[in-house]
Tab-separated table of C-alpha atoms (C1' of nucleotides) in Angstrom:
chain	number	residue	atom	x	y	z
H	12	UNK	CA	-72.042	-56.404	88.941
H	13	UNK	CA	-69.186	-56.062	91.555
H	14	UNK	CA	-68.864	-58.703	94.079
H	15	UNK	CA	-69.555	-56.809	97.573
H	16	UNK	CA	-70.498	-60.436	99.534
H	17	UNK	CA	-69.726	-60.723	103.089
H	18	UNK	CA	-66.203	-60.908	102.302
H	19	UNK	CA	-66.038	-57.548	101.162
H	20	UNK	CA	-64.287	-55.951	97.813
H	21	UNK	CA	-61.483	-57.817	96.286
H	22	UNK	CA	-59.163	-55.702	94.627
H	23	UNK	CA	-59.914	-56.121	90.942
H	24	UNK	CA	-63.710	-54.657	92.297
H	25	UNK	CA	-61.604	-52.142	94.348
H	26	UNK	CA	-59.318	-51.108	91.227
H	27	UNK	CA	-62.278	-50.713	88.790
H	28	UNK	CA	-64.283	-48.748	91.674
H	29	UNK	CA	-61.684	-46.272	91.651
H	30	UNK	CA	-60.917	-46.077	87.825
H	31	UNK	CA	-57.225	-47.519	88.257
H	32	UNK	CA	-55.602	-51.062	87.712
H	33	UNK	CA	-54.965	-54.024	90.589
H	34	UNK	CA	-51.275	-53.046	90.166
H	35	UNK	CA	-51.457	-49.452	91.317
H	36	UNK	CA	-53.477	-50.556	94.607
H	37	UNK	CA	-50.662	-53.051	95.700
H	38	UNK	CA	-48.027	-50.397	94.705
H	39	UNK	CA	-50.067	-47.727	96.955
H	40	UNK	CA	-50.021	-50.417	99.436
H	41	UNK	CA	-46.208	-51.284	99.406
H	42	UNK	CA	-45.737	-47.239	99.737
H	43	UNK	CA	-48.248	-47.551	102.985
H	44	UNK	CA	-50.641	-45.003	101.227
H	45	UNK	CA	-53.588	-47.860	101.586
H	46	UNK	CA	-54.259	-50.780	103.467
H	47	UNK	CA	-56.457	-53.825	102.850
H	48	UNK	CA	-59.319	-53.608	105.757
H	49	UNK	CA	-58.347	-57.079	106.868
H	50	UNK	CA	-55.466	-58.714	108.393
H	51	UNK	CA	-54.134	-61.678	105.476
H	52	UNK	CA	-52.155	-64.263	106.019
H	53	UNK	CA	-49.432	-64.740	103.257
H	54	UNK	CA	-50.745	-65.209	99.769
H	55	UNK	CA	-53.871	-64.953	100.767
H	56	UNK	CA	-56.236	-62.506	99.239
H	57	UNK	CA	-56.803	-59.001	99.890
H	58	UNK	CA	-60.298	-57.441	100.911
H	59	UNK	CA	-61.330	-53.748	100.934
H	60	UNK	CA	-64.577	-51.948	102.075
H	61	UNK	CA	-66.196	-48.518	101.034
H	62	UNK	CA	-64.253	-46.660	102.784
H	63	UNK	CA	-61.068	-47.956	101.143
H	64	UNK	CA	-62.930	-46.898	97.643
H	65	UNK	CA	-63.380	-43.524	98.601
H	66	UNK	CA	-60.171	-43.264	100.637
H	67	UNK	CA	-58.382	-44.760	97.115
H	68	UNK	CA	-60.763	-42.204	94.939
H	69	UNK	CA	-59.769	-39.411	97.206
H	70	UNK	CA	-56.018	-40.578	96.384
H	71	UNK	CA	-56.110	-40.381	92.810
H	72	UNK	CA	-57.590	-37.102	92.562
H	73	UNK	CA	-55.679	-35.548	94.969
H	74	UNK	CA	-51.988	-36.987	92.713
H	75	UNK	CA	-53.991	-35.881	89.633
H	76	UNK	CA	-55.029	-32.694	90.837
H	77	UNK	CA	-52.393	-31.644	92.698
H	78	UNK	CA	-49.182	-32.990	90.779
H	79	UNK	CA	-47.035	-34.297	93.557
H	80	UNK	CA	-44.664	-37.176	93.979
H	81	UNK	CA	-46.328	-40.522	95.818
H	82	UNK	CA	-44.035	-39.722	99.050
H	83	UNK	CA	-45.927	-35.854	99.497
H	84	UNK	CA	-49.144	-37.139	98.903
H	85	UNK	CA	-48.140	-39.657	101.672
H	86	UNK	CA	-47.191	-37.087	104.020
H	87	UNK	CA	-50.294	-34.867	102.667
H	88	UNK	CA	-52.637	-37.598	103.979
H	89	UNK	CA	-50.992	-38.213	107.249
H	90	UNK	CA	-51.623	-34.649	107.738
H	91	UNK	CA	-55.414	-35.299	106.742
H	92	UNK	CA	-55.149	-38.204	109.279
H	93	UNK	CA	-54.047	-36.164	112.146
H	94	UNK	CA	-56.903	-33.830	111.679
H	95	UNK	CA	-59.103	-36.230	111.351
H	96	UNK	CA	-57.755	-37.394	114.855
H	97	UNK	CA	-57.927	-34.220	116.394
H	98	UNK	CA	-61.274	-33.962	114.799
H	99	UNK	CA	-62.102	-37.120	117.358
H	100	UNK	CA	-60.773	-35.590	120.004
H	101	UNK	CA	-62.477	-32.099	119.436
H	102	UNK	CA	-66.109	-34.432	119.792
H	103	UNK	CA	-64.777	-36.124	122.873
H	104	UNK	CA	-64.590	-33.051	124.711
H	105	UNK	CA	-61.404	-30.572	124.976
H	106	UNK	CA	-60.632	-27.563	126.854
H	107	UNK	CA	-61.923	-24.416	125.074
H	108	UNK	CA	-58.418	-23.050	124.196
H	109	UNK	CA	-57.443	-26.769	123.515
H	110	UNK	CA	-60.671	-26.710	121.116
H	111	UNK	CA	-59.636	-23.192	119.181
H	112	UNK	CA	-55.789	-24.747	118.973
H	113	UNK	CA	-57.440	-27.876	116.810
H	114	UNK	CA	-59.969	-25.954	115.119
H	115	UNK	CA	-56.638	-23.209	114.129
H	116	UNK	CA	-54.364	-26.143	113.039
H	117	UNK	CA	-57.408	-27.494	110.706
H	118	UNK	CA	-57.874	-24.208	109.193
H	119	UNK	CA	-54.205	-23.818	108.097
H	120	UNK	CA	-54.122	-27.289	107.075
H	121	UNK	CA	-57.163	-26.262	104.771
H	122	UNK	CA	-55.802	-23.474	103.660
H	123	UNK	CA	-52.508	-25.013	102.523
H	124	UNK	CA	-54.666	-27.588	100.009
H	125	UNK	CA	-56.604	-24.537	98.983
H	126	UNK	CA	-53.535	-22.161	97.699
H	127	UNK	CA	-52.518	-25.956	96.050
H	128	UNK	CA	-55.854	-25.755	94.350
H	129	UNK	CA	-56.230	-22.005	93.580
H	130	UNK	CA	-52.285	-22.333	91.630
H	131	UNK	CA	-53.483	-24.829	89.467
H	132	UNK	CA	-57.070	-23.009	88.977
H	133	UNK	CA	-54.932	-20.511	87.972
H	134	UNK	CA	-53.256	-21.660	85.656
H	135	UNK	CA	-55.593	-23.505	83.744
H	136	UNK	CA	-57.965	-20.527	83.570
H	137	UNK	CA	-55.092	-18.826	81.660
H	138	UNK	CA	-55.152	-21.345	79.249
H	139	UNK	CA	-58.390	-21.354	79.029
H	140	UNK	CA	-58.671	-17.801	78.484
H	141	UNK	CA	-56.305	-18.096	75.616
H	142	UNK	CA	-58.140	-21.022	73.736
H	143	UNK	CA	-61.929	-18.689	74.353
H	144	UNK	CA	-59.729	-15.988	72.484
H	145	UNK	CA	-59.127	-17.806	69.827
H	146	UNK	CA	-61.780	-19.233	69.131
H	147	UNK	CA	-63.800	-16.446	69.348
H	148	UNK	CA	-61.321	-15.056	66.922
H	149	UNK	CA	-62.116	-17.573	64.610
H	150	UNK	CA	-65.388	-17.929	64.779
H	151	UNK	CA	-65.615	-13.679	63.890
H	152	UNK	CA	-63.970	-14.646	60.473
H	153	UNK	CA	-66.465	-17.493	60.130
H	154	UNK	CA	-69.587	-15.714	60.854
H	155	UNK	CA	-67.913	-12.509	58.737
H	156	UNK	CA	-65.556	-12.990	56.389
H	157	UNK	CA	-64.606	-9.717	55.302
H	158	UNK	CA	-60.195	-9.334	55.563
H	159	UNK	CA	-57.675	-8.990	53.213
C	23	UNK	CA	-28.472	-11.655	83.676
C	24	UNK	CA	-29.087	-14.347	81.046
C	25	UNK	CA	-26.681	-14.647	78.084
C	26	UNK	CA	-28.261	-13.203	74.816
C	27	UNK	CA	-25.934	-12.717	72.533
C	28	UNK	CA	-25.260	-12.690	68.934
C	29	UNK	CA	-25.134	-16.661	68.931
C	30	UNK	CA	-29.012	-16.931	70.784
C	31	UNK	CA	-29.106	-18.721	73.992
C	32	UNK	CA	-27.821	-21.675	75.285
C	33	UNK	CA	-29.380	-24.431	76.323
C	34	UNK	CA	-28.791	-23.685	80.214
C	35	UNK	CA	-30.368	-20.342	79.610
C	36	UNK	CA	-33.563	-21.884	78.118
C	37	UNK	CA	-34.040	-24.041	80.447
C	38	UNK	CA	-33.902	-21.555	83.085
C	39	UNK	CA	-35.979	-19.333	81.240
C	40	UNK	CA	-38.899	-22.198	80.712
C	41	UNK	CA	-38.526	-23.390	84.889
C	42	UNK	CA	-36.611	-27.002	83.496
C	43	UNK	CA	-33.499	-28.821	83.386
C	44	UNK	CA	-30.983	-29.010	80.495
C	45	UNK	CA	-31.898	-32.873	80.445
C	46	UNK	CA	-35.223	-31.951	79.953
C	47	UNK	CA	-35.154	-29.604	76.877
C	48	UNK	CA	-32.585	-32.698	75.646
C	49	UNK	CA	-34.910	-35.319	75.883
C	50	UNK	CA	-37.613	-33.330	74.401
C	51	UNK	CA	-35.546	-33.160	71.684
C	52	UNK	CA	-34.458	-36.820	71.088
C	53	UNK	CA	-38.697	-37.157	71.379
C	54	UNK	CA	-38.771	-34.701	68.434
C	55	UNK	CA	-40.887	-31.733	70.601
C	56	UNK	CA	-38.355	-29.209	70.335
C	57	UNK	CA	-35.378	-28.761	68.018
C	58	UNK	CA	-32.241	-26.136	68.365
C	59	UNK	CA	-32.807	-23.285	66.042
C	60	UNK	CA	-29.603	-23.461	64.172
C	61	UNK	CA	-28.158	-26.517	62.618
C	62	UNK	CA	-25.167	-27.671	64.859
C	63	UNK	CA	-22.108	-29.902	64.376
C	64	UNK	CA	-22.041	-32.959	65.813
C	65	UNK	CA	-20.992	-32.111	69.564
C	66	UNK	CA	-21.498	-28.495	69.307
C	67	UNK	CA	-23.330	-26.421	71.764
C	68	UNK	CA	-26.757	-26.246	70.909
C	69	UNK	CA	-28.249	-22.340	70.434
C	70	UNK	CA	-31.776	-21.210	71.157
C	71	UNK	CA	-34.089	-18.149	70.432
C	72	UNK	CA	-36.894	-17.007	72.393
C	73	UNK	CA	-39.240	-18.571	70.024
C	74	UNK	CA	-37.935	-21.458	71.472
C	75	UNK	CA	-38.739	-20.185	74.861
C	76	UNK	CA	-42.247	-19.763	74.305
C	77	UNK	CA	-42.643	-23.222	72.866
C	78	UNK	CA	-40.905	-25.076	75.766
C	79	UNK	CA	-42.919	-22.924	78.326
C	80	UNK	CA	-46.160	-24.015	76.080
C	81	UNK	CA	-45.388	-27.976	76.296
C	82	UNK	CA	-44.474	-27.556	79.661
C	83	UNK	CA	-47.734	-25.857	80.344
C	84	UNK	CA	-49.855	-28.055	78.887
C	85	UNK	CA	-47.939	-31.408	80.201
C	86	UNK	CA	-49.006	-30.042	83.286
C	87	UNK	CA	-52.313	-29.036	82.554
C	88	UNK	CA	-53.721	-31.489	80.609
C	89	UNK	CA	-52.105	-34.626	82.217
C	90	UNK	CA	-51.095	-36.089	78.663
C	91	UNK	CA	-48.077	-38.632	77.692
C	92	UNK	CA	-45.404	-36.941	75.756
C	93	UNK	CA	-46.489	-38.856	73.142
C	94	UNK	CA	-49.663	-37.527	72.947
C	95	UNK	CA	-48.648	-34.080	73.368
C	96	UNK	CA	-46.092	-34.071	70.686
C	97	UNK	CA	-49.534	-35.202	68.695
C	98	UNK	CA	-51.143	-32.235	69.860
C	99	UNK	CA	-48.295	-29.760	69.154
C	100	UNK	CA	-48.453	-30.912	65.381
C	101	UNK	CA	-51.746	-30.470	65.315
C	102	UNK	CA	-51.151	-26.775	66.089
C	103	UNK	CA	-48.082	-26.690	63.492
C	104	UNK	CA	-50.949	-28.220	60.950
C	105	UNK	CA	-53.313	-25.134	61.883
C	106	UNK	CA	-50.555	-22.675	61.478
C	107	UNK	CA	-49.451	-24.005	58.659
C	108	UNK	CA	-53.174	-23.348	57.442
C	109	UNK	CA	-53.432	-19.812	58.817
C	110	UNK	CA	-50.608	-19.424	56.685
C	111	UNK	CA	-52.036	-20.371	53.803
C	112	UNK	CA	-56.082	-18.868	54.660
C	113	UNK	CA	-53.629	-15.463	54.864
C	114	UNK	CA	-52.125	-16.017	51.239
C	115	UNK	CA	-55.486	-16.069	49.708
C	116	UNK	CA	-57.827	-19.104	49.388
C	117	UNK	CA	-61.249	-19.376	48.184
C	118	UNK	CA	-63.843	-18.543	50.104
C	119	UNK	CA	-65.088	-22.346	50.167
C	120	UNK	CA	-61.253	-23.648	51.024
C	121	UNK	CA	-61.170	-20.496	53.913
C	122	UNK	CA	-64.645	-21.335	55.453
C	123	UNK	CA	-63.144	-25.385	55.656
C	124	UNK	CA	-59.651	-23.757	57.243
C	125	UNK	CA	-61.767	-22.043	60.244
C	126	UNK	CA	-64.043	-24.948	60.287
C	127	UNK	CA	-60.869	-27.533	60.856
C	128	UNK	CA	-59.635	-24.997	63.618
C	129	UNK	CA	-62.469	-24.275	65.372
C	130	UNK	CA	-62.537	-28.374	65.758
C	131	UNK	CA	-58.934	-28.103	66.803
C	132	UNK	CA	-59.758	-25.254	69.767
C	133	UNK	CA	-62.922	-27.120	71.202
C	134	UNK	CA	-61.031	-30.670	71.524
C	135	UNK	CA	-58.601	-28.809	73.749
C	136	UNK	CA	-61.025	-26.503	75.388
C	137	UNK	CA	-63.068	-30.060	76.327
C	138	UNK	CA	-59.640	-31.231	78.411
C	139	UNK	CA	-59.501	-28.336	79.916
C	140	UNK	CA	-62.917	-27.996	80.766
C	141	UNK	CA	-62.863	-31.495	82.329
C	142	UNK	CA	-59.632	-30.654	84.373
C	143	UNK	CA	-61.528	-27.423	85.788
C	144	UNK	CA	-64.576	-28.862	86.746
C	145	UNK	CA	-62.720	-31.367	89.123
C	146	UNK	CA	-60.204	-28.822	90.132
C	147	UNK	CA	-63.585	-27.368	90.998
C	148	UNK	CA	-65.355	-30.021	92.732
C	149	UNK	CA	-62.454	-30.094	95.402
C	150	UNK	CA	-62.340	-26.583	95.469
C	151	UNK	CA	-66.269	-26.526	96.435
C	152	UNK	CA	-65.076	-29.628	99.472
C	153	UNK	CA	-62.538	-27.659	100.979
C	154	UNK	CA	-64.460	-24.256	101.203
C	155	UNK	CA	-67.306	-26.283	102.710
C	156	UNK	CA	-64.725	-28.031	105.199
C	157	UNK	CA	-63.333	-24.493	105.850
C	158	UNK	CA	-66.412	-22.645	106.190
C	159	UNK	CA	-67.271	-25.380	108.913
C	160	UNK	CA	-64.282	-24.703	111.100
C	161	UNK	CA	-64.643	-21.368	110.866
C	162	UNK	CA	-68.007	-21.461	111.901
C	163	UNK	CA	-66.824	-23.346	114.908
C	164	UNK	CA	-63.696	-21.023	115.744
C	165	UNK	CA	-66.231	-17.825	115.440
C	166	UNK	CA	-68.986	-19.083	117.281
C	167	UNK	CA	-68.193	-22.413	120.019
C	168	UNK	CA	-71.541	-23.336	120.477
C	169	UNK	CA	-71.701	-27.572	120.198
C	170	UNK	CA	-72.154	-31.013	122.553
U	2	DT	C1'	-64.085	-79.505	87.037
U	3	DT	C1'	-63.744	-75.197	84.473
U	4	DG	C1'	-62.897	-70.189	84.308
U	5	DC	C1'	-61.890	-66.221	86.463
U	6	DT	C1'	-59.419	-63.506	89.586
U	7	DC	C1'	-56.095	-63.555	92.762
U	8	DC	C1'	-50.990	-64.160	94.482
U	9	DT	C1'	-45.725	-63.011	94.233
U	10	DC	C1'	-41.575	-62.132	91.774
U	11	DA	C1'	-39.354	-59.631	88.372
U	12	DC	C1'	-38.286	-57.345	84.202
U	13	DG	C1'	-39.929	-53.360	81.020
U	14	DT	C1'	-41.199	-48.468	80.305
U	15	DC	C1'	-41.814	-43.486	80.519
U	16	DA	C1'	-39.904	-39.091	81.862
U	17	DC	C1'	-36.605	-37.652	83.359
U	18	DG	C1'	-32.211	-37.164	87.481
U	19	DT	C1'	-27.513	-37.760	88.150
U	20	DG	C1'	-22.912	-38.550	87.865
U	21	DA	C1'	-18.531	-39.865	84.622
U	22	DG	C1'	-15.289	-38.193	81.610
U	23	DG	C1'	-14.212	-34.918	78.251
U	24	DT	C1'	-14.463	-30.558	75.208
U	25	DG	C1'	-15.588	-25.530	74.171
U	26	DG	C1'	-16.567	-20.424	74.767
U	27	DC	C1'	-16.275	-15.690	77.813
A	9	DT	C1'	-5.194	-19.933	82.157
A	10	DT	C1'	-9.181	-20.532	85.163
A	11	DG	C1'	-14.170	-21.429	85.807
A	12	DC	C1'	-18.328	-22.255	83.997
A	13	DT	C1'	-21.383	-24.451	80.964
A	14	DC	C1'	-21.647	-27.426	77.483
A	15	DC	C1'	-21.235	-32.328	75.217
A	16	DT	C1'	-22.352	-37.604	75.064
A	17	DC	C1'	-22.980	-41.974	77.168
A	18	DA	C1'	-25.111	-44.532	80.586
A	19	DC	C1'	-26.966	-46.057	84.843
A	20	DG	C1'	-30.604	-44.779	88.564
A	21	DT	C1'	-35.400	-43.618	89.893
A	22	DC	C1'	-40.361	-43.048	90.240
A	23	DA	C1'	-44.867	-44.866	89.172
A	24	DC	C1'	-46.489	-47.995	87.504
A	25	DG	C1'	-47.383	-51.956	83.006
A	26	DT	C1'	-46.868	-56.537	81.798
A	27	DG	C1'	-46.055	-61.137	81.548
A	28	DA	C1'	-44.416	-65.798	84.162
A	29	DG	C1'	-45.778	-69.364	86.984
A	30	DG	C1'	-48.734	-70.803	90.506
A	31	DT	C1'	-52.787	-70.911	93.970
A	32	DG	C1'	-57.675	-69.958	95.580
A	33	DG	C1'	-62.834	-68.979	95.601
A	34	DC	C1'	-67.875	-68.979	93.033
DNA sequence: TTGCTCCTCACGTCACGTGAGGTGGC
DNA sequence: TTGCTCCTCACGTCACGTGAGGTGGC
């Protein structure tokens, strides 16, 4: 039911695509954290592909997930940019050392968003493994009610 | 090297001890999450136990975890007040018929939270699973430069 | 033409951060 | 007595929510 004419999205179809509000895209915008695909003049309306939805999906997880501020996550995905860049140059041909230098710098910029993910895995498995305790707790004295 | 004395700990100290602010534990307070152990004078310092400590490092915890509004959370939290109270009284005696409801009630309690925390783990996971595949790429790369 | 969504201010809100000015306990 | 931490306003900030008033595309 979203309208995905020549055109391209508009940002309410953007918004919903992404599971946020038309207000959150223009303040991502106004932080430089998204763009619309298009040049606009003035007033005029704003029009997003695909990519933008994925680009905005990726976005939202990432602040979710992660629990930084707006500005890190901005500097987090010029990092992811830059990779991306030196993923473009790896294709176009690169000296071998030059090639092992990108590859190295992509690794450790993977590895950074993994220890990011593996704290808060952490975590929440030790929540987790306090709720299964309990409950298992509970469900003993329901399945066996024998106590003082 | 935190101060423990006869009078409990001050609000500086418990914040310290939980990884927050002063301001925080204060505003937690005026929201009705967390209350100062003794009654206090109008203006008076406000004292603390480790009780305390392990409740504000359990909101803080689960703020994080769970992504909730305050609001919210201080819904949760009297949730689990309600189920203590109600271990409380399965421990003074009930019938068997008003003990079998108590466990029921809590075991409903446990799996609501266990379903947010499932959710927040499987997409923790689902990022987790992109990154080792973008890192098991590279690697694959750095160990073995064999490409156009 | 009629709705609907879009536009740009701009003020409100939630969860605090950060001084301002003053008082209280080792 | 000297620091340090505490106290209560109260304004600032970040990440948006929510109208206010107006314009633009099926």
């Amino acid at each position: 039911v979203a309208a995905v004419g020549e055109k391209g999205l508009r940002i309410g179809d953007l918004a919903r695509a992404a599971g946020t509000t038309p207000r959150t895209v223009r303040y991502y915008e106004e932080l430089g954290l998204l763009k619309p695909s298009a040049e606009r003049a003035a007033g005029a309306h704003r029009t997003y592909t695909e990519d933008d939805v994925e680009r905005l999906r990726h976005i939202i997880r990432l602040k979710g997930l992660l629990g930084v501020s707006l500005e890190e996550l901005g500097e987090l995905l010029e990092a992811e940019e830059a990779s991306a860049a030196r993923r473009a140059e790896y294709r176009a041909g690169a000296t071998p050392a030059r090639k092992r230098a990108i590859l190295e710098e992509a690794l450790g910029y993977i590895d950074r968003q993994l220890a990011l993910v593996d704290r808060r895995a952490a975590e929440l498995d030790g929540l987790r493994r306090e709720l299964d305790e309990r409950r298992a707790r509970v469900r003993d004295l329901l399945e066996d009610p024998a106590d003082a």
